[in-house]
Coordinates of C-alpha atoms in Angstrom, one line a residue:
X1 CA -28.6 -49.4 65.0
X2 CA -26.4 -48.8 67.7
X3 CA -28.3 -48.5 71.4
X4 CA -26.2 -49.0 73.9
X5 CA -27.1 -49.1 77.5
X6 CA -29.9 -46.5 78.6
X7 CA -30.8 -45.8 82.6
X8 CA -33.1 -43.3 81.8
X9 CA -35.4 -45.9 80.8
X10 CA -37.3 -45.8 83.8
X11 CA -38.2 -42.1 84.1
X12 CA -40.6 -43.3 81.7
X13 CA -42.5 -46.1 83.0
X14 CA -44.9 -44.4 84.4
X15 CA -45.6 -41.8 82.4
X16 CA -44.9 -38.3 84.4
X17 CA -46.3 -39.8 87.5
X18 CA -43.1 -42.2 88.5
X19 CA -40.0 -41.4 88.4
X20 CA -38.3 -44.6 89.7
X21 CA -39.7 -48.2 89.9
X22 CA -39.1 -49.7 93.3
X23 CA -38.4 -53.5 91.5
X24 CA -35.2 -54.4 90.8
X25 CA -32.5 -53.3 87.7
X26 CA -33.4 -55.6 84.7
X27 CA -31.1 -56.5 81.7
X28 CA -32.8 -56.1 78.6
X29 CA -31.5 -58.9 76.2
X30 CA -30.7 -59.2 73.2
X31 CA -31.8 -62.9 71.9
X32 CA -29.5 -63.4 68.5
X33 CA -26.1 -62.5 70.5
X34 CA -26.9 -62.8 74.2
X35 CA -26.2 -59.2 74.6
X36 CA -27.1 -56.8 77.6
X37 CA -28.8 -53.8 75.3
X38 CA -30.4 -52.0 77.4
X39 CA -31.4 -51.8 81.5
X40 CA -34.5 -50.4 83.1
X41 CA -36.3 -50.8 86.6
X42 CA -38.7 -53.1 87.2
X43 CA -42.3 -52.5 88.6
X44 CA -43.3 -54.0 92.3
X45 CA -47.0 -54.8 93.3
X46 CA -46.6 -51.5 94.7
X47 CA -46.4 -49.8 91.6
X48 CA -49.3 -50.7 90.4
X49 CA -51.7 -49.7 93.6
X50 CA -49.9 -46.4 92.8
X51 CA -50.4 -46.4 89.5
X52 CA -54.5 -48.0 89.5
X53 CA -55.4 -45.2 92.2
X54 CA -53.8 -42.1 90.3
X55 CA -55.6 -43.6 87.0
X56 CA -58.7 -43.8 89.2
X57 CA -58.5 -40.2 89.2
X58 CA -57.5 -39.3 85.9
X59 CA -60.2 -41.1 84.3
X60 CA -62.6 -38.7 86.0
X61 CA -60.9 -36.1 83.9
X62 CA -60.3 -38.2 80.5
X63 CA -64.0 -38.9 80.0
X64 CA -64.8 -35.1 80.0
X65 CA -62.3 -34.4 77.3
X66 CA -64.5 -33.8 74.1
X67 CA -64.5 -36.8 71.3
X68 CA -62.5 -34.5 69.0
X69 CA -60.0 -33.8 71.2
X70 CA -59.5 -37.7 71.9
X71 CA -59.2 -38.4 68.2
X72 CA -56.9 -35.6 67.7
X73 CA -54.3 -37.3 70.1
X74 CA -55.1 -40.6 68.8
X75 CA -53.9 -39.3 65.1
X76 CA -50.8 -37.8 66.4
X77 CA -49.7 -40.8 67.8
X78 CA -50.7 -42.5 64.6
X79 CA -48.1 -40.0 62.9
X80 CA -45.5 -40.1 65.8
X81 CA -45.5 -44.0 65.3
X82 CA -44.5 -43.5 61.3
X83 CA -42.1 -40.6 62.2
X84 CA -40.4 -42.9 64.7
X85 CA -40.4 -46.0 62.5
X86 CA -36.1 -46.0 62.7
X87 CA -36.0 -46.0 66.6
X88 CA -39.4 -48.1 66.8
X89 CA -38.1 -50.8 64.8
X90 CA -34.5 -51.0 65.4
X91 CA -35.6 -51.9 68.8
X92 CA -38.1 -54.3 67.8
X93 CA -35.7 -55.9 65.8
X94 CA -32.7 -56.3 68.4
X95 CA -34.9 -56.9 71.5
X96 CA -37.3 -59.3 69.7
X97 CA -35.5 -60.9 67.0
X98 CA -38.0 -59.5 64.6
X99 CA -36.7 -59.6 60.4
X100 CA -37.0 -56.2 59.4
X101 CA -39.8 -56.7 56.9
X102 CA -42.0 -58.1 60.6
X103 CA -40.9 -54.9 62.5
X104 CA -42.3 -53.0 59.3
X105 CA -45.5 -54.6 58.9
X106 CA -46.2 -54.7 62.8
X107 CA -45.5 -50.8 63.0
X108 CA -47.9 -50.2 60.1
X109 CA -50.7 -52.4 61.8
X110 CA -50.0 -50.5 64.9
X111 CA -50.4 -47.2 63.0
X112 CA -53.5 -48.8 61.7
X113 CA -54.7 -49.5 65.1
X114 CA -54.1 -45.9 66.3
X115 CA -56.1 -44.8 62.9
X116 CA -59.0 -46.7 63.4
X117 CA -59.3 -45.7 67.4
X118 CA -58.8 -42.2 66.4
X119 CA -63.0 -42.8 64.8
X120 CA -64.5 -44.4 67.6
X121 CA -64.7 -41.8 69.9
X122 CA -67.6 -39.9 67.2
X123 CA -69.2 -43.5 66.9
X124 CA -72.9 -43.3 67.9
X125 CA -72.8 -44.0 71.8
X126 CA -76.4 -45.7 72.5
X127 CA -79.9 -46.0 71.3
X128 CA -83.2 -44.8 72.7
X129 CA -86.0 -47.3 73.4
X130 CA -89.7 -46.8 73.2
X131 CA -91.6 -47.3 76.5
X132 CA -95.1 -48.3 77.4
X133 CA -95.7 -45.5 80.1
X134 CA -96.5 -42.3 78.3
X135 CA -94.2 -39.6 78.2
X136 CA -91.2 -41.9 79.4
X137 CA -87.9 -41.9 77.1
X138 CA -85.4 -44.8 77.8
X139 CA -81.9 -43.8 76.8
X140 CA -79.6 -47.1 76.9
X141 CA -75.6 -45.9 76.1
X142 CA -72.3 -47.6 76.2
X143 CA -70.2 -45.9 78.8
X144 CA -66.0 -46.4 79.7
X145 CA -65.2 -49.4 82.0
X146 CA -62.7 -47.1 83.8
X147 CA -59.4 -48.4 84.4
X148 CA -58.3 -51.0 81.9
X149 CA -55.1 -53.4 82.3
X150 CA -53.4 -54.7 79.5
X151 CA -51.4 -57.6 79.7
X152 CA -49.0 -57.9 76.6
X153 CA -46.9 -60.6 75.1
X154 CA -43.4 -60.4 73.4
X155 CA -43.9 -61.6 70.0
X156 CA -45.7 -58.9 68.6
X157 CA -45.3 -56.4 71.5
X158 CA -46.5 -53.6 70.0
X159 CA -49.1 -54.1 68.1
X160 CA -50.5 -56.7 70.3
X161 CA -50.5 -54.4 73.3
X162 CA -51.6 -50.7 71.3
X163 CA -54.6 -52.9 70.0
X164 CA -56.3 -52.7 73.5
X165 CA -54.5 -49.8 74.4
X166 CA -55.8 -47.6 71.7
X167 CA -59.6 -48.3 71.9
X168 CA -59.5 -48.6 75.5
X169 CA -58.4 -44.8 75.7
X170 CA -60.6 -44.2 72.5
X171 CA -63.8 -44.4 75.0
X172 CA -62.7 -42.8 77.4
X173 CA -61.0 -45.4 79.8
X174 CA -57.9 -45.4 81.5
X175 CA -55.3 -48.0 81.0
X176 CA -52.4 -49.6 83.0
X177 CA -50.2 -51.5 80.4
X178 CA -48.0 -54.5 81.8
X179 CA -45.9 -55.2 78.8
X180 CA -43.5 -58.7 78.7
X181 CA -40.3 -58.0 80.3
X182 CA -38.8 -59.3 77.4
X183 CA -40.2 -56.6 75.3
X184 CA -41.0 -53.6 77.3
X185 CA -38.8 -50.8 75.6
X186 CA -40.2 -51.3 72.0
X187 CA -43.5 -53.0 73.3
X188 CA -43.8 -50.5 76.8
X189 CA -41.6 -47.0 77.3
X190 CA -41.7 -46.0 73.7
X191 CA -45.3 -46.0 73.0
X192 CA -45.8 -44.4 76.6
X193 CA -42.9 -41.5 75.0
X194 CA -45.5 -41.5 71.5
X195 CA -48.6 -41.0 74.1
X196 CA -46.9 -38.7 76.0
X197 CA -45.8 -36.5 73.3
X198 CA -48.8 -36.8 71.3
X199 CA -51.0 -35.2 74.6
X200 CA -52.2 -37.5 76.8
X201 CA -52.8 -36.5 79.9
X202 CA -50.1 -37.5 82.6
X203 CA -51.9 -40.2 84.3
X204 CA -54.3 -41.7 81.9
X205 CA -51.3 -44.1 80.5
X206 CA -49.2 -46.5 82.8
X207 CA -46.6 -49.2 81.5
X208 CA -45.4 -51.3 84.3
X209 CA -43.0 -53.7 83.0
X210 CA -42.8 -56.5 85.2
X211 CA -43.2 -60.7 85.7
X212 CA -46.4 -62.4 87.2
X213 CA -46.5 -60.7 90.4
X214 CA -46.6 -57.7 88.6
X215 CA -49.3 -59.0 86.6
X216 CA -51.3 -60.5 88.7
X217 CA -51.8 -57.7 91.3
X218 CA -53.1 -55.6 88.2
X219 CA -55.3 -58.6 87.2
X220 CA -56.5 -58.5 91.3
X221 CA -56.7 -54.8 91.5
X222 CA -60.2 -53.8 92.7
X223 CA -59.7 -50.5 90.8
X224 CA -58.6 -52.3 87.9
X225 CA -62.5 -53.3 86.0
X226 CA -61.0 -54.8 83.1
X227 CA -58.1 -57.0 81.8
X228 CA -57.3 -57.6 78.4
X229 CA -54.9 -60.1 78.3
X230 CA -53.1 -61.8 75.2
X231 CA -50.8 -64.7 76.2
X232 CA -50.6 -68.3 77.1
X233 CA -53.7 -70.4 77.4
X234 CA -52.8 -71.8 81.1
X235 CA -52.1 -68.5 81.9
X236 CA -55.2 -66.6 80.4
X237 CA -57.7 -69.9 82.2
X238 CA -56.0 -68.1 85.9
X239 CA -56.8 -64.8 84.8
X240 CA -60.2 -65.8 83.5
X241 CA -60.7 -67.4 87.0
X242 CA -59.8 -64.2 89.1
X243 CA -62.1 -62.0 86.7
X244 CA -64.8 -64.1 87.1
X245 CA -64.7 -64.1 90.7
X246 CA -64.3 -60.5 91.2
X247 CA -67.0 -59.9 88.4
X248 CA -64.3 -58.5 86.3
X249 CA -64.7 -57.9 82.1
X250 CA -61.6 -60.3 80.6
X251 CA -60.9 -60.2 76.9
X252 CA -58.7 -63.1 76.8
X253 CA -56.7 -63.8 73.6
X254 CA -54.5 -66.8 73.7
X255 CA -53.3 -69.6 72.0
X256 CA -53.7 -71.6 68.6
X257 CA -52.5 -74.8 66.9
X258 CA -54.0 -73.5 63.8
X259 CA -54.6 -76.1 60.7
X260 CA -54.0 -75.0 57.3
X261 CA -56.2 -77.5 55.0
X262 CA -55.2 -77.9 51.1
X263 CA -58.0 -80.2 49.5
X264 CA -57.0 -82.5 46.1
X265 CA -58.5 -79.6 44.2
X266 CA -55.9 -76.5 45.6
X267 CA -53.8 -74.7 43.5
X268 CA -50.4 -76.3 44.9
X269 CA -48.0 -73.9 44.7
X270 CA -50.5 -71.0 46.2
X271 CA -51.1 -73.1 49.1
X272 CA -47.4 -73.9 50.0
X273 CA -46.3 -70.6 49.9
X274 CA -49.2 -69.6 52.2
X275 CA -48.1 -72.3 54.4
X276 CA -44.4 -71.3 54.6
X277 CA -45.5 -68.0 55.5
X278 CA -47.8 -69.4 58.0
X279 CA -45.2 -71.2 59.4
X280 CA -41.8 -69.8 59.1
X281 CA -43.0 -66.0 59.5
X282 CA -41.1 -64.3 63.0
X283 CA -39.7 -67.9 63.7
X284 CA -43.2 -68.9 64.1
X285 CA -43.5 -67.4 67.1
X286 CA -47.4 -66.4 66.6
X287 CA -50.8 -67.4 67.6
X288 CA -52.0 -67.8 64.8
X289 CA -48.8 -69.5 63.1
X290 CA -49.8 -72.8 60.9
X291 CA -49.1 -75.3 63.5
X292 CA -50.8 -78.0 61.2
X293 CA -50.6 -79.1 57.6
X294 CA -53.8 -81.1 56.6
X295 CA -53.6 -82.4 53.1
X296 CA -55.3 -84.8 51.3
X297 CA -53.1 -87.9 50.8
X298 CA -53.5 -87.9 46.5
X299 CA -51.4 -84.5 46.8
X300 CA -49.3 -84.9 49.7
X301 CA -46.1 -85.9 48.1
X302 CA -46.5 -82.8 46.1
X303 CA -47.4 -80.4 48.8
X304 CA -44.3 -81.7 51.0
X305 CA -41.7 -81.5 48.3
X306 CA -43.1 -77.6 47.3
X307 CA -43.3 -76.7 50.9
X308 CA -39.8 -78.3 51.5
X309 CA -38.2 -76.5 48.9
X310 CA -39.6 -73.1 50.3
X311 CA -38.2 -74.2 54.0
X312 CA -34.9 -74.6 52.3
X313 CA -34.4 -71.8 50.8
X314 CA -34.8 -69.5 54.0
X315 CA -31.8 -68.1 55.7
X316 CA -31.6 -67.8 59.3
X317 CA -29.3 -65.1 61.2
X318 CA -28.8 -61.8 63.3
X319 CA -31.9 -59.6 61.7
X320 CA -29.7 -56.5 62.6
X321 CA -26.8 -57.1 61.3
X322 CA -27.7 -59.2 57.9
X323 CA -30.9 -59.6 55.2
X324 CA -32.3 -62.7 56.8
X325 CA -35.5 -64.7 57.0
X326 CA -35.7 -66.1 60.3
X327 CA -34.4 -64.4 63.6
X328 CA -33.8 -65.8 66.6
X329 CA -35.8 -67.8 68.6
X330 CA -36.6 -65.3 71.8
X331 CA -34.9 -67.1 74.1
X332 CA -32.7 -70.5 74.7
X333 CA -35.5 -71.9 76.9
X334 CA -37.9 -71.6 74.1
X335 CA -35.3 -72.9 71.0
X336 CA -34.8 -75.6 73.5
X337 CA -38.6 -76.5 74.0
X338 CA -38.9 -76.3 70.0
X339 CA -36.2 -79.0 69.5
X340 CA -37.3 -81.6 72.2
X341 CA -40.9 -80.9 70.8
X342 CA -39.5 -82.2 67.2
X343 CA -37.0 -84.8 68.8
X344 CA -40.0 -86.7 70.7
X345 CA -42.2 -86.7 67.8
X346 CA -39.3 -88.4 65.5
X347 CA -38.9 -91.1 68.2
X348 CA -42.5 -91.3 68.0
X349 CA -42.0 -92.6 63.9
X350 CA -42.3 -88.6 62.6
X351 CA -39.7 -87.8 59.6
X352 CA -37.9 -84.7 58.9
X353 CA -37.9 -83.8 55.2
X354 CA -35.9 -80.3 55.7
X355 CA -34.2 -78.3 58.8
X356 CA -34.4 -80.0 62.2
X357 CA -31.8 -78.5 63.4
X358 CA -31.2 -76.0 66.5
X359 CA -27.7 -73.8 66.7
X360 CA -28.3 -71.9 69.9
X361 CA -30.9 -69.7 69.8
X362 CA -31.5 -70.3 66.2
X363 CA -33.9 -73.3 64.4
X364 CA -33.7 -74.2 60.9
X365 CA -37.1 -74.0 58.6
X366 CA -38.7 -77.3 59.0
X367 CA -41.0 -79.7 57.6
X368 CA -41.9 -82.7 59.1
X369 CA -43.7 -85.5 57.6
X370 CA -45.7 -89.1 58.5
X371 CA -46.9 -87.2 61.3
X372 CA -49.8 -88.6 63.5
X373 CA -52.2 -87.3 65.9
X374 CA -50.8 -88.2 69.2
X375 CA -47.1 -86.6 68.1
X376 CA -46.5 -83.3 70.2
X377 CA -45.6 -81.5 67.1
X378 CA -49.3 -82.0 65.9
X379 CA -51.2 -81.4 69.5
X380 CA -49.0 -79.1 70.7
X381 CA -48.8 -75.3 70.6
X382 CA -45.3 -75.6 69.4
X383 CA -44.1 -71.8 68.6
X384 CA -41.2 -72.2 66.9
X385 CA -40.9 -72.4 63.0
X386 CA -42.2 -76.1 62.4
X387 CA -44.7 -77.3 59.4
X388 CA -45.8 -81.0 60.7
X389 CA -48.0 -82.6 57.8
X390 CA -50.2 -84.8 58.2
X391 CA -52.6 -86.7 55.6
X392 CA -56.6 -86.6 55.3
X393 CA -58.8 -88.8 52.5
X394 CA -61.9 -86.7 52.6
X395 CA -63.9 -83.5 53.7
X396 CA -65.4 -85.3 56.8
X397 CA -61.8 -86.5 58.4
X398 CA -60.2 -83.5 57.8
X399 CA -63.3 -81.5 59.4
X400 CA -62.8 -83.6 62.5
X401 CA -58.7 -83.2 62.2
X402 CA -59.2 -79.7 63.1
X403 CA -61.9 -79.8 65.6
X404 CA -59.3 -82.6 67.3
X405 CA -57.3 -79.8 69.3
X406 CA -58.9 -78.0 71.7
X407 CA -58.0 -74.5 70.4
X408 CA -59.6 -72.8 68.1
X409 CA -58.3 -69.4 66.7
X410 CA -57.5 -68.8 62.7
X411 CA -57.7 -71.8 59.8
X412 CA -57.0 -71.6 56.2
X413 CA -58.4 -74.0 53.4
X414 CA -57.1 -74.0 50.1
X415 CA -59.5 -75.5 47.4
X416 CA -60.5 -74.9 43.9
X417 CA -64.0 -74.5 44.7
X418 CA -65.0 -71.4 47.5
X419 CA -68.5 -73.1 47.9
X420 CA -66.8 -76.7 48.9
X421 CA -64.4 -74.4 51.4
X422 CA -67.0 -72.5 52.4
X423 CA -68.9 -75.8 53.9
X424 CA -65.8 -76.9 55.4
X425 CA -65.3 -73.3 57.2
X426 CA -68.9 -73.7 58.3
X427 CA -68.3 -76.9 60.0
X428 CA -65.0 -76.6 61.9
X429 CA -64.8 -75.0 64.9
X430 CA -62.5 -72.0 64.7
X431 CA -62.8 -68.0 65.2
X432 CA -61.4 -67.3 62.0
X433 CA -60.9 -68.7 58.7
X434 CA -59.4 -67.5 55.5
X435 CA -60.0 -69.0 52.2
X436 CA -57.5 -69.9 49.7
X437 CA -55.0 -67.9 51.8
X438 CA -53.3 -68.2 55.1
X439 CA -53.7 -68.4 58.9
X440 CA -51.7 -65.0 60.0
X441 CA -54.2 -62.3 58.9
X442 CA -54.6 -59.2 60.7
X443 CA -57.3 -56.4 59.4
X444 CA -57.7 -53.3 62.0
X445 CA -61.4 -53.0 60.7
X446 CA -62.5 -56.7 61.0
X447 CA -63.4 -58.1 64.8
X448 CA -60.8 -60.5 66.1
X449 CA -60.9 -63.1 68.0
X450 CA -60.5 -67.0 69.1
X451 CA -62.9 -69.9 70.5
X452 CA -61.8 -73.2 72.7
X453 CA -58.8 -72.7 74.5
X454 CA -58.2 -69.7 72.1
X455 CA -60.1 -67.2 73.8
X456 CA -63.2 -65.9 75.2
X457 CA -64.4 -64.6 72.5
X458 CA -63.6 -61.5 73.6
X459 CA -63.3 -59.6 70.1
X460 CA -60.5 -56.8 68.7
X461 CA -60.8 -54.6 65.7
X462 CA -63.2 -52.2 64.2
X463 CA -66.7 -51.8 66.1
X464 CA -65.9 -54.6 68.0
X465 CA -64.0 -52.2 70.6
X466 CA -67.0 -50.3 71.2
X467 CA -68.6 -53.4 72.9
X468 CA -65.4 -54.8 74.3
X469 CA -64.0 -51.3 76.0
X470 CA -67.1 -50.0 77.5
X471 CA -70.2 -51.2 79.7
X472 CA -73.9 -50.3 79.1
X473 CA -76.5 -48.1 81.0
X474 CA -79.8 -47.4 80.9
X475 CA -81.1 -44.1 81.9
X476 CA -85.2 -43.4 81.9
X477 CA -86.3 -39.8 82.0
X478 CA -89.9 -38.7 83.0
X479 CA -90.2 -35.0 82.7
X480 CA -92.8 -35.4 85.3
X481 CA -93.2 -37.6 88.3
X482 CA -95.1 -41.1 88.5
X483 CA -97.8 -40.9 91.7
X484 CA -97.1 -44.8 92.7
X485 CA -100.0 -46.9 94.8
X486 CA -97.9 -46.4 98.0

């Protein structure tokens, strides 16, 4: 798809409210050829004071909008997302380094997302409590936060930003969404366009693309009462730090050295495909990639070689312009972190079985074997598209393989027997874990979420977002007054 360079960008950052950011002009790059695709204007501090205090006011009017009406918009953005999938995903695809079959699935989760949003505003909203104190009813209710901010990453900048956004606006909040400036058209100005022509109202949606100052005067805003923030751990533990000074609701989703676990018992050739896909998928550039292979050492040789082969067979190149299986890494800083990652661990006595290599932005598939714990490709949250193995001899060892790391988002264990998996799922410390399957699963219904240096447990998806987008009240009516002692 041909999209050349677009000024008019910027008129929609702020949607209808601001015209022109006050930051400066910023290339938009494209990571598999280095390209300038695209410029648009940055957002200042500034920006967002103007944007927090309009949304202040807008909110007022957003919560008074009937549940029906907020469902209706929801659904025609749902539908403006699938009738936009060319533009959507093209973009995606050049500004990301997304494969075409990633764009595809992220947009259908997003549509998902926009679905499932679209039922929350008719959700029962609270629960009546009996009293002791006769004729006394106690109404408790969930009610909106306000303003929400939404701090967005690049990988999956889409999806991973309309999963807050959605819900937030769902219960009637307002939200200011600061999406990676290395993903801000697909990921920022063209779901503020889908809002906008679905019928939001003009102030209720704000994307600010921006860097950390941008982000953290929405994180500091006073008017800002929530942050939902997927990213980096270092950088979710500052955020976390601010809101809980300020008293501020975080929903903090961050990173994952997730283990993949295939017992003597697991059907081989399952479990390395899962593991190739857990690995390889976008370049590896996910949270919940498989960072770690834990085998038992009678099948190890096995897994490796099936595993290797898979690597081997997968193509790297420019996802726009050729069928390919892995893009570009999204950036030479990041392809350059992925290689000294793998060359420090091979000085360290790790072996590469397949790939290894790095041509620019680009990294080979690979699979790296005799790795130990205190190699950085094991302990490390590596992000690039890397399968370390490393060998267990029974249940117990490869329990405390994955507690070892200190995050704790997604596992998968492969094994003949659910029951033995299901023990081993009970005892390792993770906030999700799929069976006999692999460690990238997204359902919009199921609640989402991390624990360690994953997360808060703050939780996404389904009637999670009731809790997670809205605060409580309690409201006591007597229809006649109490005469107190004094």
């Amino acid at each position: 798809m041909d999209m050349p360079v677009n000024p008019v960008w910027q008129q929609h950052l702020f949607l209808g409210s601001w015209q022109s950011g006050k930051g400066e002009q910023v290339d938009v790059m494209e990571p598999a050829t280095g390209d300038v695709i695209s410029q648009l204007k940055a957002a200042t501090p500034a920006d967002v004071d103007r944007a927090a205090t309009i949304a202040n006011e807008a909110q007022k009017q957003w919560i008074a909008v009937p549940f029906d009406q907020k469902a209706e918009i929801l659904r025609k953005a749902a539908t403006l997302l699938k009738e936009r999938a060319d533009e959507i995903n093209g973009w995606n695809t050049r500004e990301c380094g997304s494969i075409g079959p990633k764009a595809d699935w992220e947009l259908q989760a997003t549509y998902e997302q926009a679905q499932m949003a679209a039922a929350l505003p008719m959700q029962p909203s609270g629960e009546i409590f009996p009293s002791n104190m006769p004729g006394k009813r106690n109404y408790w209710k969930r009610v909106p936060i306000g303003t929400v901010g939404v701090i967005a990453p690049w990988n999956f900048p889409i999806l991973l930003a309309m999963r807050s956004v959605f819900p937030a606006l769902a219960m009637g909040n307002c939200v200011i969404l600061k999406p990676d400036p290395k993903s801000s058209i697909c990921g920022g100005v063209l779901m503020a366009q889908v809002l906008e022509d679905a019928g939001l109202p003009k102030g209720v949606f704000h994307v600010l693309p921006g860097g950390p100052e941008v982000g953290q005067a929405l994180v500091e805003h006073s008017l800002v009462k929530m942050i939902s923030f997927t990213g980096s751990t270092a950088v979710g533990k500052k955020i976390g730090e601010t809101c809980g000074r300020m008293l501020k609701k975080a929903a903090l989703e961050l990173g994952g050295n997730n283990a993949q676990v295939v017992l003597e018992d697991a059907n081989l050739d399952i479990a390395s495909s899962c593991g190739a896909w857990g690995s390889f998928l976008h370049q590896g550039q996910i949270c919940m990639q498989t960072g770690r292979h834990l085998v038992h050492c009678s099948v190890a040789d096995e897994y490796i070689e099936r595993l290797a082969t898979r690597a081997g067979n997968l193509a790297y190149g420019n996802p726009a312009q050729e069928q390919v299986h892995l893009g570009p890494l999204i950036n030479e800083v990041q392809a350059k972190r992925v290689e000294d990652i793998v060359n420090r661990s091979v000085e360290m006595g790790a072996r590469i079985v397949v790939g290894g290599k790095r041509n620019g932005n680009y990294y080979e598939a690979t699979v790296i074997a005799d790795v130990t714990p205190d190699m950085p490709v094991f302990s490390e949250e590596v992000f690039g598209p890397i399968a370390p193995v490393m060998t267990f001899d029974s249940d117990e060892s490869a329990c405390a393989l994955v507690n070892e790391s200190p995050y704790g988002l997604a596992a998968a264990i492969h094994s003949g027997s659910t029951e033995r998996a299901l023990k081993i799922a009970n005892r390792i410390q993770v906030g999700m874990v799929h069976i006999n399957d692999q460690t990238v699963n997204n359902e919009f219904q199921v609640p989402f979420g991390g624990m360690g240096s994953s997360g808060n447990s703050g939780r996404f998806g389904g009637p999670a977002n009731i809790e997670e987008f809205t605060t409580s009240q309690w409201v006591s009516v007597m229809e006649e007054g109490i005469q107190y002692p004094f």
